[in-house]
Coordinates of C-alpha atoms in Angstrom, one line a residue:
Chain A
M1 CA 26.6 108.2 70.6
P2 CA 25.7 111.9 71.1
E3 CA 26.8 114.3 68.4
S4 CA 28.7 116.4 70.9
D5 CA 31.1 113.5 71.4
F6 CA 32.2 114.0 67.8
D7 CA 34.1 117.1 68.9
K8 CA 36.8 114.9 70.2
L9 CA 37.1 112.7 67.1
K10 CA 39.9 113.2 64.6
V11 CA 39.0 111.7 61.2
A12 CA 40.9 111.2 58.0
A13 CA 38.7 110.5 54.9
L14 CA 39.7 109.1 51.6
A15 CA 37.6 110.4 48.8
G16 CA 37.1 110.4 45.0
G17 CA 34.3 112.3 43.2
V18 CA 30.6 112.7 43.9
G19 CA 29.9 110.0 46.5
G20 CA 33.2 110.7 48.3
A21 CA 32.5 114.5 48.3
R22 CA 29.0 114.0 49.7
L23 CA 30.1 111.8 52.7
A24 CA 33.1 114.2 53.3
D25 CA 30.5 117.0 53.4
G26 CA 28.5 115.1 55.9
L27 CA 31.6 114.6 58.1
A28 CA 32.4 118.3 57.8
R29 CA 28.9 119.1 59.2
L30 CA 29.6 117.0 62.3
L31 CA 33.3 117.3 63.1
L32 CA 35.4 120.3 64.2
P33 CA 37.1 121.6 61.0
E34 CA 40.6 121.1 62.5
N35 CA 39.7 117.4 63.2
L36 CA 38.9 116.5 59.6
T37 CA 41.3 115.8 56.8
V38 CA 39.9 114.8 53.4
I39 CA 42.6 113.1 51.2
V40 CA 41.5 113.2 47.6
N41 CA 42.3 111.2 44.6
T42 CA 44.3 113.0 41.9
G43 CA 44.8 110.1 39.6
D44 CA 42.1 111.6 37.4
D45 CA 43.9 114.9 37.1
F46 CA 44.9 115.8 33.5
I47 CA 46.0 118.6 31.3
H48 CA 43.4 119.8 28.9
L49 CA 43.5 122.9 26.8
G50 CA 46.8 123.6 28.6
L51 CA 45.0 123.7 31.9
N52 CA 45.8 121.6 35.0
I53 CA 42.4 120.1 35.9
S54 CA 41.8 118.1 39.1
P55 CA 38.2 116.8 38.8
D56 CA 37.9 114.9 42.0
L57 CA 39.6 117.6 44.1
D58 CA 37.3 120.2 42.6
T59 CA 34.2 118.1 43.2
V60 CA 35.2 117.8 46.9
C61 CA 36.0 121.5 47.2
Y62 CA 32.9 122.6 45.4
T63 CA 30.8 120.3 47.5
L64 CA 32.3 121.4 50.8
S65 CA 32.0 125.1 49.8
G66 CA 28.4 124.8 48.7
L67 CA 29.4 125.8 45.2
A68 CA 28.7 122.4 43.7
N69 CA 26.0 121.7 41.1
P70 CA 23.8 119.1 42.9
A71 CA 22.2 118.0 39.6
T72 CA 25.3 117.1 37.7
G73 CA 27.6 115.9 40.4
W74 CA 30.4 117.9 38.7
G75 CA 31.1 121.5 38.2
R76 CA 29.3 124.5 39.9
S77 CA 25.7 125.5 40.3
G78 CA 24.5 128.4 38.1
E79 CA 27.3 127.8 35.7
T80 CA 27.5 129.1 32.1
F81 CA 29.4 127.6 29.2
S82 CA 30.2 130.6 27.0
A83 CA 33.9 129.9 26.7
L84 CA 33.2 126.3 25.7
E85 CA 30.6 127.4 23.1
S86 CA 33.3 129.7 21.7
I87 CA 35.8 126.9 21.5
G88 CA 33.2 124.8 19.7
E89 CA 32.5 127.6 17.2
L90 CA 36.2 127.5 16.4
G91 CA 36.3 123.7 15.9
G92 CA 38.1 123.0 19.2
P93 CA 37.4 120.2 21.7
T94 CA 34.3 120.4 23.8
W95 CA 33.9 116.9 25.1
F96 CA 35.1 117.9 28.6
R97 CA 32.4 120.2 29.9
L98 CA 34.2 123.2 31.3
G99 CA 31.9 125.9 32.8
D100 CA 33.0 129.5 32.7
R101 CA 33.5 129.9 36.5
D102 CA 35.1 126.4 36.7
L103 CA 37.5 127.6 33.9
G104 CA 38.5 130.5 36.1
L105 CA 39.6 128.1 38.8
H106 CA 41.6 126.0 36.3
L107 CA 43.3 129.1 34.8
E108 CA 44.3 130.4 38.3
R109 CA 45.4 126.9 39.5
T110 CA 47.5 126.5 36.3
R111 CA 49.0 129.9 36.7
R112 CA 50.1 129.1 40.3
L113 CA 51.4 125.7 39.5
R114 CA 53.6 127.2 36.8
Q115 CA 54.8 129.7 39.3
G116 CA 56.1 126.8 41.3
Q117 CA 53.4 126.4 43.9
T118 CA 52.4 122.8 44.8
L119 CA 48.9 121.4 44.2
S120 CA 48.4 121.1 48.0
Q121 CA 49.4 124.8 48.5
V122 CA 47.1 125.9 45.8
T123 CA 44.2 123.8 47.1
R124 CA 44.7 125.0 50.7
D125 CA 44.6 128.6 49.5
F126 CA 41.5 128.1 47.3
C127 CA 39.8 126.4 50.2
R128 CA 40.6 129.4 52.4
Q129 CA 39.1 131.8 49.8
W130 CA 36.0 129.7 49.6
G131 CA 35.6 129.3 53.3
V132 CA 36.2 125.6 53.4
R133 CA 37.6 124.9 56.8
P134 CA 38.5 121.2 57.0
A135 CA 41.8 120.3 55.4
V136 CA 41.4 119.1 51.8
V137 CA 44.6 117.5 50.6
P138 CA 45.5 115.9 47.3
M139 CA 46.9 112.4 47.7
S140 CA 50.1 113.7 46.2
D141 CA 51.7 116.8 44.8
D142 CA 53.3 114.6 42.1
S143 CA 51.5 113.6 39.0
V144 CA 50.1 110.1 39.1
P145 CA 47.9 109.8 36.0
T146 CA 45.5 106.8 35.9
W147 CA 45.5 104.7 32.7
V148 CA 42.8 102.3 31.9
Y149 CA 43.5 99.1 30.0
T150 CA 40.5 98.4 27.7
D151 CA 39.5 96.4 24.7
E152 CA 40.3 99.5 22.7
G153 CA 43.8 99.9 24.1
E154 CA 45.3 101.7 27.0
L155 CA 43.4 105.0 27.6
P156 CA 44.2 108.1 29.8
F157 CA 41.5 108.2 32.5
Q158 CA 39.5 111.2 31.3
E159 CA 39.6 109.9 27.7
Y160 CA 38.0 106.7 29.0
F161 CA 35.7 108.3 31.5
V162 CA 34.4 111.4 29.8
H163 CA 35.3 111.3 26.1
R164 CA 34.4 107.7 25.6
M165 CA 31.8 107.7 28.3
C166 CA 33.2 104.5 30.0
R167 CA 32.1 102.5 26.9
P168 CA 35.3 100.5 26.4
R169 CA 35.5 97.3 28.4
V170 CA 38.1 97.6 31.1
S171 CA 40.7 94.9 31.9
G172 CA 42.9 96.7 34.4
F173 CA 44.4 100.0 35.6
R174 CA 47.8 101.6 35.9
F175 CA 48.8 104.5 38.1
A176 CA 51.7 105.9 36.2
E177 CA 54.9 106.8 38.2
V178 CA 53.1 106.1 41.4
E179 CA 56.2 104.4 42.8
H180 CA 58.0 107.8 42.6
A181 CA 55.2 109.8 44.1
A182 CA 55.2 111.1 47.7
P183 CA 52.1 111.6 49.8
A184 CA 51.3 115.4 49.9
P185 CA 52.3 117.1 53.1
G186 CA 49.8 116.4 55.8
V187 CA 48.5 113.1 54.4
L188 CA 50.6 110.7 56.5
S189 CA 50.3 112.8 59.6
A190 CA 46.5 112.9 59.2
L191 CA 46.3 109.2 58.8
Q192 CA 48.6 108.6 61.8
S193 CA 46.8 111.0 64.1
A194 CA 43.3 110.0 63.1
H195 CA 41.0 108.2 65.6
L196 CA 39.2 106.9 62.6
V197 CA 39.9 106.5 58.9
V198 CA 36.9 106.6 56.5
I199 CA 37.1 105.3 53.0
C200 CA 34.2 107.1 51.4
P201 CA 31.8 105.5 48.9
S202 CA 34.0 106.2 45.9
N203 CA 35.1 104.0 43.0
P204 CA 37.5 101.4 44.5
W205 CA 39.4 100.9 41.3
V206 CA 40.0 104.4 40.1
S207 CA 39.2 106.7 43.0
V208 CA 40.5 104.9 46.1
D209 CA 43.1 102.5 44.7
P210 CA 45.2 105.4 43.3
I211 CA 45.3 106.9 46.8
L212 CA 46.2 103.6 48.4
A213 CA 49.0 103.2 45.7
V214 CA 50.9 106.3 46.8
P215 CA 53.9 104.9 48.8
G216 CA 53.2 105.1 52.5
I217 CA 49.5 105.4 52.4
R218 CA 48.4 101.8 52.3
S219 CA 50.8 100.8 55.0
S220 CA 49.6 103.7 57.2
L221 CA 46.1 102.3 56.9
Q222 CA 47.3 98.8 57.6
I223 CA 49.1 99.9 60.7
A224 CA 46.1 101.9 61.8
S225 CA 43.7 99.1 61.3
H226 CA 45.8 96.1 62.5
S227 CA 47.1 97.8 65.6
G228 CA 43.6 98.6 66.7
K229 CA 44.7 102.2 67.2
S230 CA 42.3 103.7 64.7
P231 CA 39.7 101.7 62.8
V232 CA 39.5 101.9 59.0
I233 CA 35.9 101.9 57.8
A234 CA 34.7 101.8 54.2
V235 CA 31.3 102.7 53.0
S236 CA 30.1 100.7 50.0
P237 CA 29.7 102.7 46.8
I238 CA 27.7 99.7 45.4
I239 CA 24.0 99.4 46.4
A240 CA 21.9 96.5 45.1
G241 CA 24.7 95.7 42.5
Q242 CA 24.7 99.2 41.1
T243 CA 26.5 102.5 41.6
V244 CA 24.6 105.7 42.3
K245 CA 27.0 107.4 39.8
G246 CA 30.0 106.3 37.8
P247 CA 31.3 103.1 36.4
A248 CA 32.3 101.1 39.5
A249 CA 29.7 98.4 39.0
K250 CA 30.5 98.1 35.2
M251 CA 34.2 97.8 36.0
F252 CA 33.6 95.0 38.6
A253 CA 31.5 93.1 36.0
E254 CA 34.0 93.6 33.2
L255 CA 36.8 92.4 35.5
G256 CA 34.8 89.2 36.1
I257 CA 33.6 90.1 39.6
E258 CA 29.9 90.3 40.4
P259 CA 29.4 93.9 41.6
S260 CA 28.1 94.0 45.2
A261 CA 28.9 95.4 48.6
L262 CA 30.6 92.1 49.3
A263 CA 32.9 92.5 46.3
V264 CA 33.9 96.0 47.6
A265 CA 34.6 94.6 51.1
R266 CA 36.7 91.8 49.5
H267 CA 38.5 94.4 47.4
Y268 CA 39.8 96.3 50.4
G269 CA 40.1 93.1 52.4
S270 CA 42.2 93.1 55.5
L271 CA 42.7 96.9 55.3
L272 CA 39.3 97.3 56.9
S273 CA 38.1 97.1 60.5
G274 CA 34.5 97.8 59.5
F275 CA 32.3 98.1 56.5
V276 CA 29.1 100.1 56.0
L277 CA 26.6 98.6 53.5
D278 CA 23.1 99.6 52.4
Q279 CA 20.1 98.0 53.9
T280 CA 19.1 96.7 50.5
D281 CA 22.2 94.5 50.7
A282 CA 21.7 93.4 54.4
S283 CA 21.8 89.7 53.3
Q284 CA 25.5 90.2 52.5
A285 CA 26.4 91.3 56.0
D286 CA 27.3 87.8 57.3
A287 CA 29.6 87.1 54.3
I288 CA 31.3 90.5 54.9
E289 CA 31.7 89.8 58.6
S290 CA 33.3 86.5 57.8
L291 CA 36.1 88.5 56.0
G292 CA 37.1 89.6 59.5
M293 CA 35.4 93.0 59.7
R294 CA 32.4 94.4 61.5
T295 CA 29.4 95.7 59.5
L296 CA 26.9 98.5 59.8
V297 CA 23.8 98.1 57.7
T298 CA 21.9 101.3 57.1
D299 CA 20.5 103.6 54.4
T300 CA 23.6 104.7 52.5
L301 CA 22.0 106.7 49.7
M302 CA 22.8 110.4 50.0
R303 CA 20.1 112.4 48.2
T304 CA 20.0 115.5 50.4
P305 CA 22.5 117.3 52.6
D306 CA 20.5 115.9 55.6
D307 CA 21.3 112.4 54.2
R308 CA 25.0 113.2 54.1
R309 CA 24.9 114.3 57.7
R310 CA 22.9 111.4 58.9
L311 CA 25.1 108.8 57.2
A312 CA 28.2 110.6 58.4
G313 CA 26.9 110.5 62.0
E314 CA 26.2 106.8 61.7
V315 CA 29.6 106.1 60.2
L316 CA 31.3 108.1 63.0
A317 CA 29.3 106.4 65.8
F318 CA 30.1 102.9 64.2
G319 CA 33.7 103.8 63.8
A320 CA 34.0 105.3 67.3
Q321 CA 32.9 102.0 69.0
A322 CA 35.7 100.0 70.5
F323 CA 36.9 97.6 67.8
Chain B
M1 CA 35.3 157.3 -8.7
P2 CA 32.3 154.9 -8.9
E3 CA 32.3 152.2 -6.3
S4 CA 32.2 149.5 -8.9
D5 CA 35.7 150.4 -10.0
F6 CA 36.9 149.3 -6.6
D7 CA 36.3 145.7 -7.8
K8 CA 39.6 145.9 -9.6
L9 CA 41.6 147.4 -6.7
K10 CA 43.9 145.2 -4.7
V11 CA 44.7 146.7 -1.3
A12 CA 46.9 145.9 1.5
A13 CA 46.1 147.6 4.8
L14 CA 48.3 147.9 7.9
A15 CA 46.3 147.9 11.1
G16 CA 46.5 147.9 14.9
G17 CA 43.5 147.9 17.2
V18 CA 40.2 149.8 17.1
G19 CA 40.8 152.6 14.5
G20 CA 42.7 150.2 12.3
A21 CA 40.0 147.6 12.6
R22 CA 37.3 150.1 11.8
L23 CA 38.9 151.3 8.6
A24 CA 39.7 147.7 7.6
D25 CA 36.0 146.9 8.1
G26 CA 35.1 149.8 5.8
L27 CA 37.6 148.5 3.2
A28 CA 36.1 145.1 3.5
R29 CA 32.6 146.5 2.7
L30 CA 33.9 147.9 -0.6
L31 CA 36.5 145.6 -1.9
L32 CA 36.3 142.1 -3.2
P33 CA 37.4 139.9 -0.3
E34 CA 40.2 138.3 -2.4
N35 CA 41.5 141.8 -3.1
L36 CA 42.0 142.8 0.5
T37 CA 44.8 141.8 2.9
V38 CA 44.8 143.2 6.4
I39 CA 48.3 143.0 8.0
V40 CA 47.9 143.3 11.7
N41 CA 50.3 144.3 14.5
T42 CA 51.2 141.5 16.8
G43 CA 53.7 143.5 18.9
D44 CA 51.0 143.7 21.6
D45 CA 50.6 139.9 21.8
F46 CA 51.4 138.5 25.2
I47 CA 51.1 135.4 27.3
H48 CA 48.7 135.8 30.2
L49 CA 47.4 133.1 32.4
G50 CA 49.3 130.7 30.2
L51 CA 47.2 131.8 27.1
N52 CA 48.5 133.3 23.9
I53 CA 46.6 136.5 23.5
S54 CA 46.7 138.7 20.3
P55 CA 44.7 141.8 21.2
D56 CA 45.0 143.7 17.9
L57 CA 44.5 140.6 15.8
D58 CA 41.4 139.8 17.7
T59 CA 40.0 143.3 17.5
V60 CA 40.4 143.2 13.7
C61 CA 38.8 139.7 13.5
Y62 CA 36.0 140.5 15.9
T63 CA 35.3 143.8 14.0
L64 CA 35.3 142.1 10.5
S65 CA 33.1 139.3 11.7
G66 CA 30.7 141.6 13.4
L67 CA 31.4 140.0 16.8
A68 CA 33.1 143.1 18.2
N69 CA 31.7 145.1 21.1
P70 CA 31.2 148.6 19.6
A71 CA 31.1 150.2 23.1
T72 CA 34.4 149.1 24.4
G73 CA 36.5 148.7 21.2
W74 CA 37.9 145.5 22.5
G75 CA 36.3 142.1 23.1
R76 CA 33.0 140.8 22.0
S77 CA 29.5 142.1 22.2
G78 CA 27.1 140.4 24.7
E79 CA 30.1 139.1 26.6
T80 CA 30.1 137.7 30.1
F81 CA 33.0 137.7 32.6
S82 CA 32.2 134.7 34.8
A83 CA 35.7 133.1 34.5
L84 CA 37.4 136.3 35.4
E85 CA 35.1 136.8 38.4
S86 CA 36.0 133.3 39.5
I87 CA 39.8 134.1 39.1
G88 CA 39.2 137.2 41.1
E89 CA 37.5 135.2 43.9
L90 CA 40.6 133.1 44.1
G91 CA 42.9 136.1 44.3
G92 CA 44.2 135.8 40.8
P93 CA 45.0 138.6 38.3
T94 CA 41.9 140.3 36.8
W95 CA 43.5 143.5 35.3
F96 CA 43.3 142.1 31.8
R97 CA 39.6 141.9 31.1
L98 CA 39.0 138.5 29.5
G99 CA 35.4 137.8 28.6
D100 CA 34.2 134.2 28.6
R101 CA 33.7 133.8 24.9
D102 CA 37.0 135.7 24.2
L103 CA 38.6 133.2 26.6
G104 CA 37.4 130.3 24.5
L105 CA 39.2 131.9 21.5
H106 CA 42.5 132.2 23.5
L107 CA 42.3 128.7 24.9
E108 CA 41.7 127.2 21.4
R109 CA 44.4 129.4 19.8
T110 CA 46.9 128.4 22.6
R111 CA 46.0 124.8 22.1
R112 CA 46.7 125.0 18.3
L113 CA 49.9 126.9 18.7
R114 CA 51.2 124.3 21.2
Q115 CA 50.3 121.7 18.6
G116 CA 52.7 123.4 16.2
Q117 CA 50.3 125.5 14.1
T118 CA 51.5 129.0 13.2
L119 CA 49.6 132.1 14.3
S120 CA 48.8 132.9 10.7
Q121 CA 47.4 129.4 10.1
V122 CA 45.3 129.6 13.3
T123 CA 44.0 133.1 12.3
R124 CA 43.1 132.0 8.8
D125 CA 41.2 129.1 10.2
F126 CA 39.4 131.2 12.8
C127 CA 38.4 133.7 10.1
R128 CA 37.0 130.9 8.0
Q129 CA 34.9 129.7 10.9
W130 CA 33.7 133.3 11.6
G131 CA 32.9 134.0 7.9
V132 CA 35.6 136.7 7.6
R133 CA 36.5 136.6 3.9
P134 CA 39.4 139.1 3.4
A135 CA 42.8 137.8 4.4
V136 CA 43.7 138.8 7.9
V137 CA 47.4 138.2 8.5
P138 CA 49.6 138.8 11.5
M139 CA 52.7 140.8 10.7
S140 CA 54.8 137.8 11.7
D141 CA 54.4 134.3 13.0
D142 CA 57.4 135.0 15.2
S143 CA 57.1 136.7 18.6
V144 CA 58.0 140.4 18.5
P145 CA 57.0 141.7 21.9
T146 CA 56.8 145.5 22.2
W147 CA 58.6 147.0 25.3
V148 CA 57.9 150.5 26.4
Y149 CA 60.7 152.6 28.0
T150 CA 59.1 154.7 30.7
D151 CA 60.0 156.8 33.7
E152 CA 59.1 153.7 35.7
G153 CA 61.5 151.5 33.8
E154 CA 61.0 149.3 30.7
L155 CA 57.6 147.7 30.7
P156 CA 56.0 144.9 28.6
F157 CA 53.4 146.6 26.4
Q158 CA 50.3 145.2 28.0
E159 CA 51.7 146.0 31.4
Y160 CA 52.1 149.6 30.3
F161 CA 48.9 149.8 28.3
V162 CA 46.3 147.9 30.3
H163 CA 47.7 147.2 33.8
R164 CA 49.2 150.7 34.2
M165 CA 46.6 152.3 32.0
C166 CA 49.3 154.2 30.0
R167 CA 50.1 156.3 33.1
P168 CA 53.9 156.0 33.0
R169 CA 55.7 158.7 30.8
V170 CA 57.1 157.0 27.7
S171 CA 60.6 157.7 26.4
G172 CA 60.9 155.1 23.7
F173 CA 59.9 151.7 22.4
R174 CA 61.7 148.4 21.6
F175 CA 60.4 145.6 19.4
A176 CA 62.2 142.6 20.9
E177 CA 63.9 140.2 18.5
V178 CA 62.3 141.9 15.5
E179 CA 65.6 141.6 13.6
H180 CA 65.1 137.8 13.6
A181 CA 61.4 137.9 12.7
A182 CA 60.1 137.1 9.3
P183 CA 56.9 138.5 7.8
A184 CA 54.1 136.0 8.0
P185 CA 53.4 134.1 4.7
G186 CA 51.3 136.4 2.4
V187 CA 52.5 139.7 3.9
L188 CA 55.2 140.6 1.4
S189 CA 53.3 139.2 -1.6
A190 CA 50.2 141.2 -0.6
L191 CA 52.3 144.4 -0.3
Q192 CA 54.0 143.7 -3.7
S193 CA 50.8 142.9 -5.6
A194 CA 48.7 145.7 -4.0
H195 CA 47.6 148.7 -6.1
L196 CA 47.3 150.6 -2.9
V197 CA 48.7 150.3 0.6
V198 CA 46.7 151.9 3.4
I199 CA 48.2 152.6 6.8
C200 CA 45.1 152.7 8.9
P201 CA 44.5 155.3 11.7
S202 CA 46.4 153.2 14.3
N203 CA 49.0 154.3 16.8
P204 CA 52.2 155.1 14.8
W205 CA 54.5 154.2 17.7
V206 CA 53.1 150.9 19.0
S207 CA 50.7 149.6 16.3
V208 CA 52.2 150.6 12.9
D209 CA 55.9 150.9 13.8
P210 CA 56.1 147.2 14.9
I211 CA 54.7 146.1 11.6
L212 CA 57.2 148.4 9.7
A213 CA 60.1 147.0 11.8
V214 CA 59.6 143.4 10.6
P215 CA 62.4 142.9 8.1
G216 CA 61.2 143.3 4.5
I217 CA 58.0 145.3 5.2
R218 CA 59.3 148.8 5.4
S219 CA 61.4 148.4 2.3
S220 CA 58.4 146.9 0.4
L221 CA 56.5 150.0 1.3
Q222 CA 59.4 152.2 0.2
I223 CA 59.6 150.5 -3.1
A224 CA 55.8 150.6 -3.6
S225 CA 55.7 154.3 -2.8
H226 CA 58.9 155.5 -4.5
S227 CA 58.5 153.5 -7.7
G228 CA 55.1 155.0 -8.1
K229 CA 53.7 151.5 -8.6
S230 CA 51.4 151.6 -5.7
P231 CA 50.8 154.6 -3.5
V232 CA 51.1 154.3 0.2
I233 CA 48.4 156.3 2.0
A234 CA 48.2 156.9 5.8
V235 CA 45.1 158.0 7.6
S236 CA 45.8 160.2 10.6
P237 CA 44.9 158.7 14.0
I238 CA 45.2 162.2 15.5
I239 CA 42.3 164.6 15.1
A240 CA 42.6 168.1 16.6
G241 CA 45.6 167.0 18.6
Q242 CA 43.9 164.1 20.2
T243 CA 43.2 160.4 19.5
V244 CA 39.8 158.9 19.4
K245 CA 41.1 156.1 21.6
G246 CA 44.5 155.0 23.0
P247 CA 47.6 156.8 24.0
A248 CA 49.1 158.0 20.6
A249 CA 48.7 161.7 21.4
K250 CA 50.0 161.3 24.9
M251 CA 53.0 159.4 23.5
F252 CA 53.8 162.1 21.0
A253 CA 53.6 164.8 23.7
E254 CA 55.8 162.8 26.1
L255 CA 58.4 162.3 23.4
G256 CA 58.5 166.1 22.9
I257 CA 56.5 166.2 19.7
E258 CA 53.3 168.2 19.6
P259 CA 50.6 165.7 18.7
S260 CA 49.0 166.6 15.3
A261 CA 48.2 165.2 11.9
L262 CA 51.4 166.9 10.7
A263 CA 53.4 165.1 13.4
V264 CA 51.9 161.7 12.1
A265 CA 52.7 162.6 8.5
R266 CA 56.3 163.6 9.6
H267 CA 56.6 160.3 11.5
Y268 CA 56.0 158.2 8.4
G269 CA 57.8 160.8 6.2
S270 CA 59.0 159.6 2.8
L271 CA 57.2 156.3 3.1
L272 CA 54.0 158.0 2.2
S273 CA 52.6 159.0 -1.2
G274 CA 49.5 160.5 0.4
F275 CA 48.0 161.5 3.7
V276 CA 44.4 161.7 4.9
L277 CA 43.6 164.1 7.7
D278 CA 40.5 165.3 9.4
Q279 CA 38.7 168.5 8.3
T280 CA 39.4 169.9 11.7
D281 CA 43.0 169.9 10.9
A282 CA 42.7 171.3 7.4
S283 CA 45.1 174.1 8.2
Q284 CA 47.9 171.6 8.4
A285 CA 47.4 170.3 4.8
D286 CA 49.9 172.7 3.3
A287 CA 52.6 171.8 5.7
I288 CA 51.9 168.1 5.1
E289 CA 52.0 168.6 1.3
S290 CA 55.4 170.3 1.7
L291 CA 56.7 167.0 3.1
G292 CA 56.2 165.7 -0.5
M293 CA 52.9 163.9 -0.2
R294 CA 49.4 164.7 -1.4
T295 CA 46.6 165.2 1.1
L296 CA 43.0 164.4 1.4
V297 CA 41.0 166.5 3.9
T298 CA 37.8 164.9 5.0
D299 CA 35.8 163.7 8.0
T300 CA 37.9 160.9 9.4
L301 CA 36.0 160.1 12.6
M302 CA 34.3 156.7 12.3
R303 CA 31.4 156.5 14.7
T304 CA 29.1 154.1 12.7
P305 CA 29.6 151.3 10.2
D306 CA 28.4 153.8 7.5
D307 CA 31.3 156.2 8.5
R308 CA 33.7 153.3 8.0
R309 CA 32.4 152.6 4.6
R310 CA 32.4 156.3 3.6
L311 CA 35.9 157.0 4.8
A312 CA 37.2 153.8 3.2
G313 CA 35.6 154.8 -0.1
E314 CA 37.2 158.3 0.0
V315 CA 40.6 156.7 0.9
L316 CA 40.3 154.3 -2.0
A317 CA 39.3 157.0 -4.5
F318 CA 42.1 159.2 -3.2
G319 CA 44.6 156.4 -3.5
A320 CA 43.4 155.2 -6.9
Q321 CA 44.2 158.6 -8.5
A322 CA 47.3 158.6 -10.5
F323 CA 50.0 159.7 -8.1

């Protein structure tokens, strides 16, 4: 499929942190900005030092704006940590690594939220300031904090993820108050008008499931997929039984499921029209197809911006086939 | 008076920002730390970007800890402004110049205050971390925000002072809720046990008056001064009709009072046992003595740490005379 044909494609992408942000960036390099909506997990949002912090949303925005730190996967490049050092000198909490420029973002977001702006309004305005042209939309303007059930009790997500460095064994997840949350403005319309929905290579348990749990989103995907109107394609975040970054493989294992591309495909199940897996896992393609979805086997590792663009192009071409 | 005699002196000092901080630093270089209490104006405290900011308290602490920026008179030396630049990029407010390390302090203070600690507890703990050994005490743990009546309406202090750069003409001041405020723990006992009370060269209207307005403080000074138990000595913040820093002279003029050392002495009036004025203003000494207080004429400008120490020594020797 020639790249010029992508100009007609409208795509909605579901994304969490690093992997999701990278594929979203690849999509942004190929699609017209008005034809791409990235719907981002906010289950990992939390309040820390009185600041409203949205780690996945920021990773997506920093990546799309070119501000991201490619080495860490979080935060900004060329960042300094003077404020955090000062907090440390005073005996305050430093486990969540807030850079100075990043802190400016959290301060300004918190100020605007307290003024009554919604998270999606604030995000839209920040993206405009940064020159990010595709729509980046939080899954919800309501707070839906993820809790992790572990062998050390129920932990708020960032406590588990950053403070405890994913060490406790997980036994389940809870998306608090999700039944009362509404999709942010633009989420359902983007899903309904998309020619293709892409579930990015993000953690199924704590990046994508929170998005799918917001009332209206999962059913929109089911309708899109089952009606044949717009295929739903997931890209495996697991390659050769491991994740590039983050605890997805560890979570599958602790939940008693062998981590694999197949396990991810089973996780989403009938929601999917197609599944993209890494060439290392090619032997799983038949088993995945037997779940009732088509497969694309390719190199899914995104090391460079060119990798993002290439993978995005392959996903779009795969998804744009008649299903 | 030999400096060793200062070891017996217990002193309470009232201070606002830069000038007050510098004399307090001079006193700290001469007195035993357990014998000095610096009572600091918090009328200029405000909430900005959701942070509890105490500019005068911080100037005193930064000066006593050696962290202060000697060039600006506010903030810390070697400071960076990355967070503020980031806020500016996003269209947020940048008129209050918050450095990155300074921001760390405000974040940690705000966190502790929200946990239920008092401002004086937080300040004591920060001073311990910074190695500041004299007691630095806010005038009150209650919020007593200064409002400035101006020809452009009533303005919150920092709005007048920083945002509007003292440009509006003042016609008066209000210390909101001061009648319900209590002196912070340690304030009254420090005043009562002091051999000498020093009113530092701070703005009489907006640095010292807020302290004096806290119920119990002015009367403690009156008792100290009138009983002859412990003299109260003020150092003029006005030299040759001008201030070294800040709007005190401009305020006197706008209120219809010619700014001068004499005007400052009249402002405090019968509260004072003695008054220290600059040699440039020596001709005003007689008029000041006729107000019923003794005078010390000396070089009151503090350019260097040595100046602070010298002036402090002269003030202590003057105050330690039998009045």
